[in-house]
Amino acid sequence: MNEHDWPSEWLRGVLDVCVLRVLLDGPSYGYAITRRLSGAGLGAVKGGTLYPLLGRLEEAGHVEVEWRPGEGGPGRKYFALTAAGREYAHDQAARWAAFTTTTRGLTDGALGSAAGRN
Amino acid sequence: MKQNRSIFADPGRIAPSVEKAWRDDFIVELRLLSVPGDQIGDELMTVETHVAESGEPAVQAFGEAKVYAREIAAATGAAGRGGSVGPATIGGNVLGLLGMLGTAGAFAGGLAGGPVGVTTGELMGLAAVLALVGALFVPKTLRVIVEHPRLALLLPALVIGVLVGIVILLSDPLFTVPPVPLGVAGVLLLVVGTAVTWYDLSDDASEITAPGEGPSDGRRGRLLAVVAMPLMTVLLLSHVWLLHALTA
């Protein structure tokens, strides 16, 4: 399936857990996070969607922010998981896995019937 | 590094890669939401770095500036954390205005050599002016002015016209006041109003600063804001004196 075909409602639901997953690999900045998400097949995530999400995570104490000087350009705002944020990220990933297992238990039946039709 | 930045420096310097119209809308909306200056600078810089790295125009990467400003202010909980108009702001200006009018009235009475007659029209006009001054400091009024610039241009002319009409029509003296006590009261009100304004501006956190950038030396801006009312009083007194000299 083409990545541009993902319904926006699905992306909105999964974006939090995906961003948390990216940050589990270490501190990162906004544009790099969007590149990572795009590389994973989620499509282009706009700054207008990403930064409010990061802001909510920061407000909830899951993420902390640090400005680091850029190379000849403006500095970069790095986002890093706090200890509570790491725990939250693992928990969210586990819950998402359980959720997708549950939904696939239901929807995978449609794959079989689709194959039977073809 | 020593910074010679003025308090009046263009906040757009923080985000030179962002289109001016988008940047201005973003800043104004965050101002109307009472977001602190350092937080506005942080968000501006965030947009700047993203736009500079992605090569996308701000409107493409972030959508409409006002909508994004509301979203980011709500997400970060920054709305309402900045300086807002409180009793000290309104009180300082209202006291200063009363002091200015009282001093000018006393000066005019002193020059004429008699008590100062106060008319019904003047009292009604004064009440209307005070109400308008108070309303100007309410964020909702500021939003209406920002979003309806034509109304903001027409309304003051209409209000001034109505006030002048009231003052002229209701010109019979209601009571009189001796010029010396009125002058003393006017000067006292002016001094108290100036002191309240100075105090009110002492913890002002409205200056937009980039991350890592300290506030500029705001003494000049603060001083200008504080001396505005006494300066206007001096100008008004000069005007009264000039009119008296011309008509004497």
mmCIF file of N, CA and C in Angstrom, chain B residues 66-170:
data_model
loop_
_atom_site.group_PDB
_atom_site.id
_atom_site.type_symbol
_atom_site.label_atom_id
_atom_site.label_comp_id
_atom_site.label_asym_id
_atom_site.label_seq_id
_atom_site.Cartn_x
_atom_site.Cartn_y
_atom_site.Cartn_z
ATOM 1 N N LYS B 66 -2.454 31.672 12.713
ATOM 2 C CA LYS B 66 -3.316 31.872 13.896
ATOM 3 C C LYS B 66 -3.738 30.522 14.481
ATOM 4 N N VAL B 67 -4.070 29.591 13.596
ATOM 5 C CA VAL B 67 -4.529 28.276 14.062
ATOM 6 C C VAL B 67 -3.384 27.557 14.769
ATOM 7 N N TYR B 68 -2.182 27.604 14.160
ATOM 8 C CA TYR B 68 -1.035 26.946 14.784
ATOM 9 C C TYR B 68 -0.693 27.608 16.124
ATOM 10 N N ALA B 69 -0.781 28.932 16.180
ATOM 11 C CA ALA B 69 -0.485 29.643 17.435
ATOM 12 C C ALA B 69 -1.413 29.160 18.553
ATOM 13 N N ARG B 70 -2.704 29.009 18.224
ATOM 14 C CA ARG B 70 -3.663 28.556 19.242
ATOM 15 C C ARG B 70 -3.347 27.127 19.669
ATOM 16 N N GLU B 71 -2.981 26.277 18.686
ATOM 17 C CA GLU B 71 -2.692 24.870 19.000
ATOM 18 C C GLU B 71 -1.463 24.746 19.892
ATOM 19 N N ILE B 72 -0.396 25.465 19.538
ATOM 20 C CA ILE B 72 0.849 25.322 20.299
ATOM 21 C C ILE B 72 0.701 25.957 21.690
ATOM 22 N N ALA B 73 -0.067 27.049 21.771
ATOM 23 C CA ALA B 73 -0.271 27.686 23.081
ATOM 24 C C ALA B 73 -1.075 26.764 23.997
ATOM 25 N N ALA B 74 -2.074 26.084 23.431
ATOM 26 C CA ALA B 74 -2.884 25.160 24.231
ATOM 27 C C ALA B 74 -2.066 23.924 24.610
ATOM 28 N N ALA B 75 -1.277 23.414 23.659
ATOM 29 C CA ALA B 75 -0.514 22.183 23.904
ATOM 30 C C ALA B 75 0.538 22.377 24.990
ATOM 31 N N THR B 76 1.196 23.523 24.979
ATOM 32 C CA THR B 76 2.274 23.756 25.936
ATOM 33 C C THR B 76 1.763 24.394 27.233
ATOM 34 N N GLY B 77 0.508 24.737 27.265
ATOM 35 C CA GLY B 77 -0.061 25.367 28.464
ATOM 36 C C GLY B 77 0.456 26.781 28.671
ATOM 37 N N ALA B 78 0.968 27.412 27.591
ATOM 38 C CA ALA B 78 1.582 28.739 27.740
ATOM 39 C C ALA B 78 0.563 29.870 27.709
ATOM 40 N N ALA B 79 -0.642 29.597 27.230
ATOM 41 C CA ALA B 79 -1.654 30.653 27.136
ATOM 42 C C ALA B 79 -1.970 31.192 28.529
ATOM 43 N N GLY B 80 -1.955 32.510 28.657
ATOM 44 C CA GLY B 80 -2.309 33.142 29.932
ATOM 45 C C GLY B 80 -1.176 33.225 30.928
ATOM 46 N N ARG B 81 -0.022 32.631 30.580
ATOM 47 C CA ARG B 81 1.102 32.671 31.529
ATOM 48 C C ARG B 81 1.896 33.971 31.448
ATOM 49 N N GLY B 82 1.702 34.700 30.349
ATOM 50 C CA GLY B 82 2.467 35.934 30.151
ATOM 51 C C GLY B 82 1.798 37.107 30.837
ATOM 52 N N GLY B 83 2.379 38.263 30.607
ATOM 53 C CA GLY B 83 1.839 39.465 31.232
ATOM 54 C C GLY B 83 0.448 39.747 30.712
ATOM 55 N N SER B 84 -0.456 39.938 31.607
ATOM 56 C CA SER B 84 -1.791 40.331 31.180
ATOM 57 C C SER B 84 -2.139 41.635 31.882
ATOM 58 N N VAL B 85 -3.185 42.238 31.413
ATOM 59 C CA VAL B 85 -3.553 43.529 31.958
ATOM 60 C C VAL B 85 -4.265 43.340 33.291
ATOM 61 N N GLY B 86 -3.664 43.864 34.318
ATOM 62 C CA GLY B 86 -4.246 43.713 35.645
ATOM 63 C C GLY B 86 -4.698 45.045 36.191
ATOM 64 N N PRO B 87 -5.141 45.037 37.448
ATOM 65 C CA PRO B 87 -5.617 46.284 38.062
ATOM 66 C C PRO B 87 -4.545 47.380 38.083
ATOM 67 N N ALA B 88 -3.256 46.968 38.247
ATOM 68 C CA ALA B 88 -2.189 47.971 38.313
ATOM 69 C C ALA B 88 -2.053 48.709 36.980
ATOM 70 N N THR B 89 -2.183 47.982 35.866
ATOM 71 C CA THR B 89 -2.047 48.615 34.549
ATOM 72 C C THR B 89 -3.178 49.623 34.337
ATOM 73 N N ILE B 90 -4.401 49.158 34.600
ATOM 74 C CA ILE B 90 -5.555 50.044 34.400
ATOM 75 C C ILE B 90 -5.511 51.189 35.412
ATOM 76 N N GLY B 91 -5.222 50.860 36.687
ATOM 77 C CA GLY B 91 -5.193 51.870 37.748
ATOM 78 C C GLY B 91 -4.161 52.953 37.466
ATOM 79 N N GLY B 92 -2.956 52.558 37.083
ATOM 80 C CA GLY B 92 -1.891 53.526 36.808
ATOM 81 C C GLY B 92 -2.287 54.498 35.718
ATOM 82 N N ASN B 93 -2.907 53.968 34.668
ATOM 83 C CA ASN B 93 -3.282 54.830 33.547
ATOM 84 C C ASN B 93 -4.474 55.720 33.875
ATOM 85 N N VAL B 94 -5.440 55.163 34.594
ATOM 86 C CA VAL B 94 -6.622 55.967 34.949
ATOM 87 C C VAL B 94 -6.229 57.085 35.917
ATOM 88 N N LEU B 95 -5.403 56.766 36.916
ATOM 89 C CA LEU B 95 -4.951 57.804 37.865
ATOM 90 C C LEU B 95 -4.158 58.888 37.128
ATOM 91 N N GLY B 96 -3.292 58.440 36.227
ATOM 92 C CA GLY B 96 -2.492 59.400 35.454
ATOM 93 C C GLY B 96 -3.377 60.316 34.620
ATOM 94 N N LEU B 97 -4.417 59.713 34.006
ATOM 95 C CA LEU B 97 -5.322 60.499 33.167
ATOM 96 C C LEU B 97 -6.096 61.514 34.001
ATOM 97 N N LEU B 98 -6.600 61.064 35.159
ATOM 98 C CA LEU B 98 -7.318 61.986 36.056
ATOM 99 C C LEU B 98 -6.399 63.115 36.515
ATOM 100 N N GLY B 99 -5.154 62.745 36.845
ATOM 101 C CA GLY B 99 -4.172 63.742 37.284
ATOM 102 C C GLY B 99 -3.905 64.768 36.193
ATOM 103 N N MET B 100 -3.776 64.264 34.961
ATOM 104 C CA MET B 100 -3.490 65.167 33.837
ATOM 105 C C MET B 100 -4.642 66.161 33.638
ATOM 106 N N LEU B 101 -5.880 65.651 33.641
ATOM 107 C CA LEU B 101 -7.035 66.524 33.414
ATOM 108 C C LEU B 101 -7.223 67.505 34.577
ATOM 109 N N GLY B 102 -7.019 67.006 35.819
ATOM 110 C CA GLY B 102 -7.156 67.879 36.999
ATOM 111 C C GLY B 102 -6.125 68.993 36.980
ATOM 112 N N THR B 103 -4.880 68.657 36.670
ATOM 113 C CA THR B 103 -3.809 69.660 36.622
ATOM 114 C C THR B 103 -4.085 70.709 35.549
ATOM 115 N N ALA B 104 -4.516 70.208 34.363
ATOM 116 C CA ALA B 104 -4.779 71.141 33.260
ATOM 117 C C ALA B 104 -5.948 72.069 33.606
ATOM 118 N N GLY B 105 -7.007 71.475 34.230
ATOM 119 C CA GLY B 105 -8.165 72.292 34.611
ATOM 120 C C GLY B 105 -7.780 73.359 35.624
ATOM 121 N N ALA B 106 -6.972 72.956 36.604
ATOM 122 C CA ALA B 106 -6.531 73.892 37.639
ATOM 123 C C ALA B 106 -5.672 75.002 37.036
ATOM 124 N N PHE B 107 -4.820 74.630 36.105
ATOM 125 C CA PHE B 107 -3.924 75.609 35.459
ATOM 126 C C PHE B 107 -4.750 76.627 34.677
ATOM 127 N N ALA B 108 -5.774 76.118 33.949
ATOM 128 C CA ALA B 108 -6.639 77.017 33.171
ATOM 129 C C ALA B 108 -7.400 77.956 34.113
ATOM 130 N N GLY B 109 -7.903 77.408 35.228
ATOM 131 C CA GLY B 109 -8.616 78.220 36.194
ATOM 132 C C GLY B 109 -7.704 79.271 36.818
ATOM 133 N N GLY B 110 -6.493 78.863 37.126
ATOM 134 C CA GLY B 110 -5.517 79.783 37.714
ATOM 135 C C GLY B 110 -5.205 80.931 36.766
ATOM 136 N N LEU B 111 -5.041 80.615 35.497
ATOM 137 C CA LEU B 111 -4.748 81.662 34.506
ATOM 138 C C LEU B 111 -5.920 82.629 34.358
ATOM 139 N N ALA B 112 -7.142 82.060 34.456
ATOM 140 C CA ALA B 112 -8.350 82.896 34.314
ATOM 141 C C ALA B 112 -8.643 83.674 35.601
ATOM 142 N N GLY B 113 -7.993 83.269 36.686
ATOM 143 C CA GLY B 113 -8.140 83.975 37.950
ATOM 144 C C GLY B 113 -9.437 83.689 38.684
ATOM 145 N N GLY B 114 -10.022 82.533 38.497
ATOM 146 C CA GLY B 114 -11.261 82.196 39.192
ATOM 147 C C GLY B 114 -11.377 80.712 39.429
ATOM 148 N N PRO B 115 -12.473 80.282 40.094
ATOM 149 C CA PRO B 115 -12.666 78.842 40.319
ATOM 150 C C PRO B 115 -12.912 78.102 39.007
ATOM 151 N N VAL B 116 -12.697 76.811 39.066
ATOM 152 C CA VAL B 116 -12.856 75.981 37.857
ATOM 153 C C VAL B 116 -14.274 75.436 37.840
ATOM 154 N N GLY B 117 -15.024 75.772 36.799
ATOM 155 C CA GLY B 117 -16.389 75.276 36.669
ATOM 156 C C GLY B 117 -16.396 73.905 36.023
ATOM 157 N N VAL B 118 -17.093 72.980 36.659
ATOM 158 C CA VAL B 118 -17.187 71.624 36.099
ATOM 159 C C VAL B 118 -18.603 71.428 35.583
ATOM 160 N N THR B 119 -18.737 71.093 34.314
ATOM 161 C CA THR B 119 -20.063 70.948 33.713
ATOM 162 C C THR B 119 -20.487 69.462 33.679
ATOM 163 N N THR B 120 -21.778 69.252 33.478
ATOM 164 C CA THR B 120 -22.308 67.892 33.350
ATOM 165 C C THR B 120 -21.671 67.187 32.153
ATOM 166 N N GLY B 121 -21.534 67.934 31.071
ATOM 167 C CA GLY B 121 -20.935 67.359 29.856
ATOM 168 C C GLY B 121 -19.516 66.891 30.101
ATOM 169 N N GLU B 122 -18.741 67.705 30.846
ATOM 170 C CA GLU B 122 -17.353 67.321 31.134
ATOM 171 C C GLU B 122 -17.292 66.053 31.982
ATOM 172 N N LEU B 123 -18.185 65.980 32.975
ATOM 173 C CA LEU B 123 -18.205 64.785 33.836
ATOM 174 C C LEU B 123 -18.590 63.541 33.045
ATOM 175 N N MET B 124 -19.594 63.685 32.165
ATOM 176 C CA MET B 124 -20.010 62.546 31.344
ATOM 177 C C MET B 124 -18.897 62.157 30.364
ATOM 178 N N GLY B 125 -18.260 63.175 29.800
ATOM 179 C CA GLY B 125 -17.142 62.911 28.877
ATOM 180 C C GLY B 125 -16.007 62.204 29.587
ATOM 181 N N LEU B 126 -15.721 62.650 30.805
ATOM 182 C CA LEU B 126 -14.641 62.034 31.588
ATOM 183 C C LEU B 126 -14.960 60.567 31.888
ATOM 184 N N ALA B 127 -16.219 60.334 32.282
ATOM 185 C CA ALA B 127 -16.628 58.951 32.577
ATOM 186 C C ALA B 127 -16.483 58.078 31.337
ATOM 187 N N ALA B 128 -16.880 58.627 30.177
ATOM 188 C CA ALA B 128 -16.782 57.859 28.927
ATOM 189 C C ALA B 128 -15.323 57.578 28.572
ATOM 190 N N VAL B 129 -14.461 58.593 28.759
ATOM 191 C CA VAL B 129 -13.036 58.407 28.437
ATOM 192 C C VAL B 129 -12.419 57.351 29.346
ATOM 193 N N LEU B 130 -12.744 57.413 30.646
ATOM 194 C CA LEU B 130 -12.203 56.425 31.586
ATOM 195 C C LEU B 130 -12.664 55.012 31.223
ATOM 196 N N ALA B 131 -13.936 54.901 30.835
ATOM 197 C CA ALA B 131 -14.463 53.592 30.441
ATOM 198 C C ALA B 131 -13.727 53.078 29.197
ATOM 199 N N LEU B 132 -13.472 53.990 28.265
ATOM 200 C CA LEU B 132 -12.769 53.594 27.031
ATOM 201 C C LEU B 132 -11.342 53.160 27.333
ATOM 202 N N VAL B 133 -10.661 53.932 28.201
ATOM 203 C CA VAL B 133 -9.282 53.585 28.570
ATOM 204 C C VAL B 133 -9.249 52.198 29.203
ATOM 205 N N GLY B 134 -10.206 51.955 30.112
ATOM 206 C CA GLY B 134 -10.282 50.642 30.757
ATOM 207 C C GLY B 134 -10.532 49.538 29.744
ATOM 208 N N ALA B 135 -11.452 49.804 28.795
ATOM 209 C CA ALA B 135 -11.803 48.776 27.793
ATOM 210 C C ALA B 135 -10.624 48.456 26.883
ATOM 211 N N LEU B 136 -9.783 49.467 26.625
ATOM 212 C CA LEU B 136 -8.630 49.251 25.735
ATOM 213 C C LEU B 136 -7.642 48.246 26.300
ATOM 214 N N PHE B 137 -7.673 48.077 27.609
ATOM 215 C CA PHE B 137 -6.716 47.163 28.239
ATOM 216 C C PHE B 137 -7.263 45.742 28.390
ATOM 217 N N VAL B 138 -8.487 45.572 27.944
ATOM 218 C CA VAL B 138 -9.069 44.223 28.022
ATOM 219 C C VAL B 138 -8.693 43.446 26.756
ATOM 220 N N PRO B 139 -8.115 42.238 26.909
ATOM 221 C CA PRO B 139 -7.663 41.490 25.731
ATOM 222 C C PRO B 139 -8.739 41.309 24.662
ATOM 223 N N LYS B 140 -10.007 41.145 25.075
ATOM 224 C CA LYS B 140 -11.063 40.945 24.068
ATOM 225 C C LYS B 140 -11.214 42.184 23.191
ATOM 226 N N THR B 141 -11.063 43.376 23.806
ATOM 227 C CA THR B 141 -11.141 44.610 23.024
ATOM 228 C C THR B 141 -9.988 44.658 22.031
ATOM 229 N N LEU B 142 -8.798 44.269 22.510
ATOM 230 C CA LEU B 142 -7.625 44.282 21.636
ATOM 231 C C LEU B 142 -7.828 43.328 20.462
ATOM 232 N N ARG B 143 -8.452 42.172 20.713
ATOM 233 C CA ARG B 143 -8.681 41.220 19.625
ATOM 234 C C ARG B 143 -9.620 41.823 18.577
ATOM 235 N N VAL B 144 -10.676 42.527 19.043
ATOM 236 C CA VAL B 144 -11.607 43.156 18.101
ATOM 237 C C VAL B 144 -10.876 44.191 17.255
ATOM 238 N N ILE B 145 -9.999 44.975 17.895
ATOM 239 C CA ILE B 145 -9.262 46.019 17.168
ATOM 240 C C ILE B 145 -8.335 45.388 16.133
ATOM 241 N N VAL B 146 -7.641 44.310 16.549
ATOM 242 C CA VAL B 146 -6.692 43.646 15.642
ATOM 243 C C VAL B 146 -7.429 43.000 14.470
ATOM 244 N N GLU B 147 -8.575 42.382 14.757
ATOM 245 C CA GLU B 147 -9.274 41.636 13.707
ATOM 246 C C GLU B 147 -10.184 42.510 12.851
ATOM 247 N N HIS B 148 -10.512 43.715 13.332
ATOM 248 C CA HIS B 148 -11.364 44.627 12.551
ATOM 249 C C HIS B 148 -10.697 45.995 12.476
ATOM 250 N N PRO B 149 -9.607 46.107 11.708
ATOM 251 C CA PRO B 149 -8.853 47.372 11.681
ATOM 252 C C PRO B 149 -9.676 48.562 11.193
ATOM 253 N N ARG B 150 -10.654 48.334 10.282
ATOM 254 C CA ARG B 150 -11.460 49.463 9.793
ATOM 255 C C ARG B 150 -12.321 50.024 10.923
ATOM 256 N N LEU B 151 -12.875 49.111 11.714
ATOM 257 C CA LEU B 151 -13.688 49.525 12.863
ATOM 258 C C LEU B 151 -12.816 50.297 13.854
ATOM 259 N N ALA B 152 -11.577 49.826 14.021
ATOM 260 C CA ALA B 152 -10.650 50.467 14.954
ATOM 261 C C ALA B 152 -10.292 51.885 14.502
ATOM 262 N N LEU B 153 -10.397 52.145 13.195
ATOM 263 C CA LEU B 153 -10.117 53.494 12.705
ATOM 264 C C LEU B 153 -11.348 54.391 12.825
ATOM 265 N N LEU B 154 -12.517 53.820 12.542
ATOM 266 C CA LEU B 154 -13.743 54.624 12.520
ATOM 267 C C LEU B 154 -14.271 54.929 13.917
ATOM 268 N N LEU B 155 -14.189 53.945 14.796
ATOM 269 C CA LEU B 155 -14.809 54.077 16.115
ATOM 270 C C LEU B 155 -14.261 55.254 16.941
ATOM 271 N N PRO B 156 -12.930 55.433 17.008
ATOM 272 C CA PRO B 156 -12.423 56.570 17.797
ATOM 273 C C PRO B 156 -12.948 57.913 17.293
ATOM 274 N N ALA B 157 -13.042 58.075 15.947
ATOM 275 C CA ALA B 157 -13.543 59.336 15.391
ATOM 276 C C ALA B 157 -14.995 59.549 15.812
ATOM 277 N N LEU B 158 -15.770 58.475 15.775
ATOM 278 C CA LEU B 158 -17.179 58.551 16.161
ATOM 279 C C LEU B 158 -17.311 58.901 17.640
ATOM 280 N N VAL B 159 -16.507 58.242 18.461
ATOM 281 C CA VAL B 159 -16.568 58.466 19.912
ATOM 282 C C VAL B 159 -16.168 59.896 20.250
ATOM 283 N N ILE B 160 -15.098 60.372 19.615
ATOM 284 C CA ILE B 160 -14.641 61.747 19.884
ATOM 285 C C ILE B 160 -15.733 62.737 19.489
ATOM 286 N N GLY B 161 -16.363 62.494 18.343
ATOM 287 C CA GLY B 161 -17.446 63.367 17.879
ATOM 288 C C GLY B 161 -18.582 63.421 18.889
ATOM 289 N N VAL B 162 -18.988 62.268 19.379
ATOM 290 C CA VAL B 162 -20.088 62.201 20.362
ATOM 291 C C VAL B 162 -19.678 62.909 21.656
ATOM 292 N N LEU B 163 -18.434 62.682 22.095
ATOM 293 C CA LEU B 163 -17.972 63.303 23.347
ATOM 294 C C LEU B 163 -17.939 64.819 23.242
ATOM 295 N N VAL B 164 -17.439 65.319 22.114
ATOM 296 C CA VAL B 164 -17.381 66.774 21.917
ATOM 297 C C VAL B 164 -18.805 67.339 21.938
ATOM 298 N N GLY B 165 -19.719 66.611 21.294
ATOM 299 C CA GLY B 165 -21.123 67.037 21.266
ATOM 300 C C GLY B 165 -21.702 67.117 22.672
ATOM 301 N N ILE B 166 -21.426 66.097 23.479
ATOM 302 C CA ILE B 166 -21.938 66.072 24.862
ATOM 303 C C ILE B 166 -21.380 67.245 25.662
ATOM 304 N N VAL B 167 -20.070 67.470 25.533
ATOM 305 C CA VAL B 167 -19.422 68.549 26.295
ATOM 306 C C VAL B 167 -20.007 69.908 25.895
ATOM 307 N N ILE B 168 -20.261 70.097 24.592
ATOM 308 C CA ILE B 168 -20.796 71.388 24.122
ATOM 309 C C ILE B 168 -22.256 71.567 24.552
ATOM 310 N N LEU B 169 -23.044 70.496 24.416
ATOM 311 C CA LEU B 169 -24.480 70.599 24.722
ATOM 312 C C LEU B 169 -24.740 70.762 26.221
ATOM 313 N N LEU B 170 -23.997 70.051 27.028
ATOM 314 C CA LEU B 170 -24.222 70.119 28.484
ATOM 315 C C LEU B 170 -23.128 70.971 29.126
#
